[in-house]
Tab-separated table of C-alpha atoms and ligand atoms in Angstrom:
chain	number	residue	atom	x	y	z
A	28	MET	CA	-21.934	-64.252	2.208
A	29	SER	CA	-25.753	-65.470	3.437
A	30	LEU	CA	-27.299	-65.468	6.501
A	31	ALA	CA	-30.035	-67.643	7.913
A	32	ALA	CA	-32.126	-68.750	10.947
A	33	PRO	CA	-29.822	-71.106	12.908
A	34	HIS	CA	-30.806	-74.537	13.398
A	35	HIS	CA	-30.638	-74.925	17.523
A	36	THR	CA	-30.505	-78.430	18.078
A	37	ASN	CA	-26.902	-78.578	15.989
A	38	LEU	CA	-25.887	-75.248	17.525
A	39	ALA	CA	-26.203	-76.427	20.883
A	40	GLU	CA	-24.382	-79.551	20.597
A	41	LEU	CA	-21.532	-77.380	18.523
A	42	LEU	CA	-21.338	-74.797	21.544
A	43	ARG	CA	-21.064	-77.498	24.088
A	44	ARG	CA	-17.734	-78.103	22.008
A	45	VAL	CA	-16.836	-74.579	22.550
A	46	ALA	CA	-14.036	-74.276	24.997
A	47	ILE	CA	-15.119	-71.006	26.296
A	48	PHE	CA	-18.863	-72.486	26.753
A	49	ALA	CA	-18.430	-75.644	27.998
A	50	GLU	CA	-19.318	-74.971	31.832
A	51	LEU	CA	-22.384	-73.319	30.732
A	52	ASP	CA	-25.684	-75.072	31.734
A	53	GLU	CA	-29.008	-76.008	29.376
A	54	GLU	CA	-30.627	-72.051	29.732
A	55	GLY	CA	-27.261	-70.595	29.320
A	56	LEU	CA	-26.574	-72.642	26.011
A	57	ARG	CA	-30.270	-72.222	24.683
A	58	ASP	CA	-29.871	-68.386	25.566
A	59	LEU	CA	-26.116	-68.306	23.386
A	60	ALA	CA	-28.263	-70.491	20.527
A	61	ALA	CA	-31.283	-67.913	20.052
A	62	ARG	CA	-28.754	-65.131	19.772
A	63	MET	CA	-26.857	-66.370	16.742
A	64	GLN	CA	-26.867	-66.005	13.279
A	65	THR	CA	-25.399	-68.707	10.484
A	66	ARG	CA	-23.342	-67.275	8.230
A	67	THR	CA	-21.776	-69.785	4.999
A	68	PHE	CA	-18.196	-68.451	3.386
A	69	PRO	CA	-16.542	-69.879	0.591
A	70	ALA	CA	-12.976	-71.168	0.573
A	71	GLN	CA	-10.754	-67.934	0.352
A	72	ALA	CA	-13.346	-65.786	1.161
A	73	VAL	CA	-12.049	-62.605	3.791
A	74	ILE	CA	-14.506	-63.124	6.865
A	75	VAL	CA	-12.728	-60.368	8.975
A	76	THR	CA	-10.331	-57.563	7.921
A	77	LEU	CA	-7.483	-56.058	9.075
A	78	GLU	CA	-8.381	-52.691	10.596
A	79	GLU	CA	-12.056	-52.453	10.006
A	80	PRO	CA	-14.464	-52.047	12.985
A	81	GLY	CA	-15.228	-55.112	14.670
A	82	GLU	CA	-18.956	-56.002	15.556
A	83	SER	CA	-19.116	-59.364	16.020
A	84	LEU	CA	-17.615	-62.764	17.605
A	85	PHE	CA	-17.332	-65.782	15.039
A	86	ILE	CA	-17.690	-69.618	16.102
A	87	VAL	CA	-16.807	-72.068	13.597
A	88	ALA	CA	-19.357	-74.836	12.649
A	89	GLU	CA	-17.652	-76.376	9.739
A	90	GLY	CA	-14.310	-76.007	7.496
A	91	ARG	CA	-11.493	-74.070	8.567
A	92	ALA	CA	-10.209	-70.528	8.955
A	93	LYS	CA	-6.874	-68.710	9.087
A	94	ALA	CA	-5.931	-65.320	11.032
A	95	VAL	CA	-3.202	-63.808	8.987
A	96	LEU	CA	-1.120	-60.378	8.320
A	97	TYR	CA	0.343	-59.524	5.386
A	98	GLY	CA	3.904	-58.517	5.309
A	99	GLU	CA	5.273	-55.613	3.126
A	100	SER	CA	5.744	-58.027	0.167
A	101	GLY	CA	2.999	-59.579	0.220
A	102	ARG	CA	4.686	-62.426	2.369
A	103	GLU	CA	1.718	-64.254	4.513
A	104	ILE	CA	2.281	-64.479	8.159
A	105	ILE	CA	-0.251	-66.977	10.128
A	106	LEU	CA	-1.020	-66.271	13.598
A	107	SER	CA	-3.444	-69.029	14.390
A	108	MET	CA	-5.765	-71.829	12.523
A	109	PHE	CA	-9.636	-71.946	13.691
A	110	ARG	CA	-11.144	-75.501	13.062
A	111	PRO	CA	-14.772	-76.184	14.061
A	112	GLY	CA	-15.292	-75.499	17.696
A	113	GLU	CA	-12.912	-72.914	17.988
A	114	PHE	CA	-13.926	-68.989	17.921
A	115	PHE	CA	-12.351	-65.793	16.774
A	116	GLY	CA	-13.230	-62.184	16.628
A	117	GLU	CA	-13.141	-61.597	20.047
A	118	MET	CA	-10.338	-59.278	20.721
A	119	SER	CA	-12.292	-56.007	18.932
A	120	LEU	CA	-15.271	-56.945	21.251
A	121	LEU	CA	-13.534	-56.922	24.287
A	122	ASP	CA	-11.419	-53.565	23.673
A	123	HIS	CA	-13.195	-51.492	21.072
A	124	ARG	CA	-10.288	-51.351	18.760
A	125	PRO	CA	-10.378	-52.357	15.009
A	126	ARG	CA	-9.480	-55.843	13.941
A	127	SER	CA	-6.487	-56.845	14.767
A	128	ALA	CA	-5.994	-59.339	11.690
A	129	ASN	CA	-7.627	-60.712	8.890
A	130	VAL	CA	-9.254	-64.310	8.994
A	131	ILE	CA	-9.962	-66.094	5.738
A	132	ALA	CA	-11.674	-69.015	4.967
A	133	LEU	CA	-9.395	-71.919	4.048
A	134	GLU	CA	-12.338	-73.888	2.568
A	135	ASP	CA	-15.960	-73.587	2.073
A	136	ALA	CA	-16.807	-72.632	5.834
A	137	LYS	CA	-20.143	-72.242	8.038
A	138	LEU	CA	-19.890	-70.213	10.768
A	139	TYR	CA	-22.178	-68.834	13.355
A	140	SER	CA	-21.930	-65.134	14.600
A	141	LEU	CA	-22.845	-62.755	17.930
A	142	ASP	CA	-23.200	-59.496	17.878
A	143	ARG	CA	-21.665	-57.155	20.278
A	144	ARG	CA	-24.521	-56.377	22.245
A	145	SER	CA	-25.629	-60.605	22.640
A	146	PHE	CA	-21.663	-61.214	23.598
A	147	GLU	CA	-21.906	-58.306	26.505
A	148	GLN	CA	-25.280	-59.285	27.003
A	149	HIS	CA	-24.369	-62.957	27.856
A	150	LEU	CA	-20.957	-62.134	29.502
A	151	ALA	CA	-22.681	-59.988	32.196
A	152	ARG	CA	-25.367	-63.163	32.799
A	153	HIS	CA	-22.569	-65.958	32.605
A	154	ARG	CA	-19.640	-65.594	34.832
A	155	GLN	CA	-18.330	-68.957	33.815
A	156	THR	CA	-18.044	-67.421	30.152
A	157	ALA	CA	-16.178	-64.184	30.697
A	158	LEU	CA	-13.619	-66.412	33.230
A	159	ALA	CA	-13.135	-69.101	30.518
A	160	MET	CA	-12.425	-66.516	27.692
A	161	LEU	CA	-9.811	-64.861	29.652
A	162	ALA	CA	-8.416	-68.301	30.216
A	163	GLU	CA	-8.548	-69.379	26.257
A	164	LEU	CA	-6.752	-65.910	26.034
A	165	SER	CA	-3.972	-66.569	28.471
A	166	ARG	CA	-3.397	-69.926	26.035
A	167	ARG	CA	-3.302	-67.941	23.194
A	168	LEU	CA	-0.738	-65.497	24.431
A	169	ARG	CA	1.443	-68.644	25.905
A	170	LYS	CA	1.403	-70.111	22.195
A	171	ALA	CA	2.172	-66.613	20.862
A	172	ASP	CA	5.101	-65.907	23.407
A	173	GLU	CA	6.188	-69.723	22.188
A	174	VAL	CA	5.900	-68.562	18.857
A	175	ILE	CA	8.048	-65.000	19.821
A	176	GLY	CA	10.824	-67.609	21.633
A	177	ASN	CA	10.915	-69.864	18.644
A	178	LEU	CA	12.099	-67.455	16.179
A	179	ALA	CA	14.512	-66.053	18.126
A	180	LEU	CA	15.972	-69.389	19.632
A	181	LEU	CA	15.408	-72.295	17.174
A	182	ASP	CA	16.535	-72.574	13.280
A	183	VAL	CA	13.679	-73.324	10.944
A	184	TYR	CA	14.022	-77.312	11.150
A	185	ALA	CA	13.495	-77.020	14.947
A	186	ARG	CA	10.302	-74.767	13.936
A	187	VAL	CA	9.078	-76.942	11.411
A	188	GLY	CA	9.260	-80.186	13.749
A	189	ARG	CA	7.404	-78.191	16.412
A	190	ILE	CA	4.742	-77.555	14.412
A	191	LEU	CA	4.189	-80.776	13.197
A	192	ARG	CA	4.187	-81.878	17.017
A	193	ASP	CA	1.860	-79.492	17.949
A	194	LEU	CA	-0.337	-80.694	15.168
A	195	ALA	CA	0.177	-84.234	16.261
A	196	LYS	CA	-1.210	-83.594	20.080
A	197	GLU	CA	-3.750	-81.535	18.649
A	198	GLN	CA	-5.382	-83.869	15.628
A	199	GLY	CA	-3.094	-86.698	15.533
A	200	GLU	CA	-4.015	-90.117	15.668
A	201	GLN	CA	-2.040	-93.440	16.842
A	202	ALA	CA	-1.077	-95.205	14.254
A	203	GLU	CA	1.393	-98.361	13.394
A	204	GLY	CA	4.987	-96.660	13.709
A	205	GLY	CA	3.938	-92.860	15.160
A	206	VAL	CA	1.366	-90.399	14.748
A	207	LEU	CA	-0.677	-89.903	11.789
A	208	LEU	CA	-1.967	-86.685	10.549
A	209	ARG	CA	-4.564	-86.898	8.096
A	210	ASN	CA	-4.995	-83.386	6.491
A	211	ARG	CA	-1.510	-81.541	7.027
A	212	PRO	CA	-1.062	-78.010	6.382
A	213	THR	CA	-0.098	-77.291	2.918
A	214	GLN	CA	4.026	-76.466	2.572
A	215	GLN	CA	3.115	-73.022	1.785
A	216	GLU	CA	1.018	-72.866	5.152
A	217	MET	CA	3.787	-74.408	7.238
A	218	ALA	CA	6.307	-71.631	5.839
A	219	SER	CA	3.609	-68.808	6.536
A	220	MET	CA	3.229	-70.461	10.426
A	221	VAL	CA	7.238	-70.747	11.045
A	222	GLY	CA	8.385	-67.538	8.741
A	223	THR	CA	10.229	-68.955	6.581
A	224	SER	CA	9.831	-70.207	2.752
A	225	ARG	CA	8.166	-72.463	1.128
A	226	GLU	CA	11.352	-74.168	-0.588
A	227	THR	CA	12.881	-74.347	2.944
A	228	VAL	CA	9.937	-75.988	4.313
A	229	SER	CA	9.413	-78.418	1.363
A	230	ARG	CA	13.539	-78.919	1.969
A	231	ALA	CA	12.986	-79.872	5.594
A	232	LEU	CA	10.109	-82.091	5.318
A	233	SER	CA	12.215	-84.234	2.601
A	234	ASP	CA	15.397	-84.415	4.896
A	235	PHE	CA	13.402	-85.425	8.041
A	236	ALA	CA	11.881	-88.291	5.403
A	237	LYS	CA	15.331	-89.283	4.329
A	238	ARG	CA	16.184	-89.631	7.689
A	239	GLY	CA	13.575	-92.215	8.437
A	240	LEU	CA	11.612	-89.471	10.803
A	241	LEU	CA	8.474	-89.192	8.753
A	242	ASP	CA	6.507	-90.539	5.720
A	243	ILE	CA	4.657	-88.064	3.785
A	244	SER	CA	1.498	-89.108	1.173
A	245	GLY	CA	-0.298	-86.498	-0.087
A	246	ARG	CA	-2.128	-84.736	2.534
A	247	LYS	CA	-1.439	-87.418	5.486
A	248	ILE	CA	2.043	-87.484	7.334
A	249	LEU	CA	3.106	-90.272	9.507
A	250	LEU	CA	5.532	-88.628	12.071
A	251	ARG	CA	7.788	-91.511	13.657
A	252	TRP	CA	8.018	-92.471	17.567
A	253	ALA	CA	11.505	-91.278	16.840
A	254	PHE	CA	10.767	-87.934	15.425
A	255	LEU	CA	8.348	-87.161	18.567
A	256	ARG	CA	10.699	-88.397	20.982
A	257	GLN	CA	13.542	-86.250	19.449
A	258	LEU	CA	10.958	-82.968	19.501
A	259	ASP	CA	10.466	-83.596	22.924
A	260	ASP	CA	13.761	-84.138	23.970
A	261	ALA	CA	14.529	-80.620	22.789
A	262	SER	CA	11.745	-78.936	24.216
B	20	CMP	P1	-10.090	-59.433	16.298
B	20	CMP	O1	-9.043	-58.439	16.361
B	20	CMP	O2	-11.593	-58.926	16.715
B	20	CMP	O3	-10.069	-60.198	14.831
B	20	CMP	C1	-8.652	-60.797	14.252
B	20	CMP	C2	-9.118	-62.211	15.035
B	20	CMP	O4	-8.020	-62.804	15.171
B	20	CMP	C3	-8.879	-61.555	16.662
B	20	CMP	O5	-10.272	-60.738	16.961
B	20	CMP	C4	-8.832	-63.210	17.027
B	20	CMP	O6	-9.564	-63.892	17.015
B	20	CMP	C5	-7.668	-63.529	16.152
B	20	CMP	N1	-6.426	-63.723	16.363
B	20	CMP	C6	-5.600	-62.230	16.106
B	20	CMP	N2	-4.475	-62.828	16.469
B	20	CMP	C7	-4.295	-63.892	17.104
B	20	CMP	C8	-2.958	-64.946	17.744
B	20	CMP	N3	-1.833	-64.399	18.049
B	20	CMP	N4	-3.363	-65.805	17.977
B	20	CMP	C9	-4.684	-66.534	17.628
B	20	CMP	N5	-5.900	-65.905	16.987
B	20	CMP	C10	-5.568	-64.422	17.074
């Protein structure tokens, strides 16, 4: 891990894209930018460790990270993925308890961190950040509720379908015949998101492909309109 002084111009641009800071004025953004430190982590590095004391909030500038828990046999459960403009590590700052999950870099990652004192001072001065943080926590709880509901109510194929539909909504591009995902998660990652094995995800994807519902080519996947319509009808 390396620590360096932040580059303020780029940082202010990035902060403007972060949902919880979107309402801040120039002064608020400058205040935040001045308090942040740059940190870089290589792919697979552990950024946050479960049960450790947590003293900072992280914002992703480059690369992706995943929040994970490990089951008894070492099976990985992915709780969430964080892309540029997203944040993690807020829970320990808010409830003063140890980290609730591990967060691991999926690729070489550049992050900005904000320590507890700066976070608290900023929240005290900028009510809009506190309210936006509550909205984001509600959004995450809704998503977690949906995952819990899906685990109980849907079979694995439907869960894999939902993951693909959510990704299409978040980062898909309109293409001929459907929505294109350029950088889909690996089969192992999808398995860890829906609570099943890699083999089952592989089977579901090839069955969907055989039925003409999607086309896979390397990390690219085209979700055909018929597939997206079916998933929407089912929800
Ligand atoms: P914290 O507990 O400080 O450290 C681990 C972080 O992972 C946590 O803060 C959140 O930012 C993130 N995290 C844990 N559980 C979830 C979840 N269910 N959805 C999204 N993010 C989570």
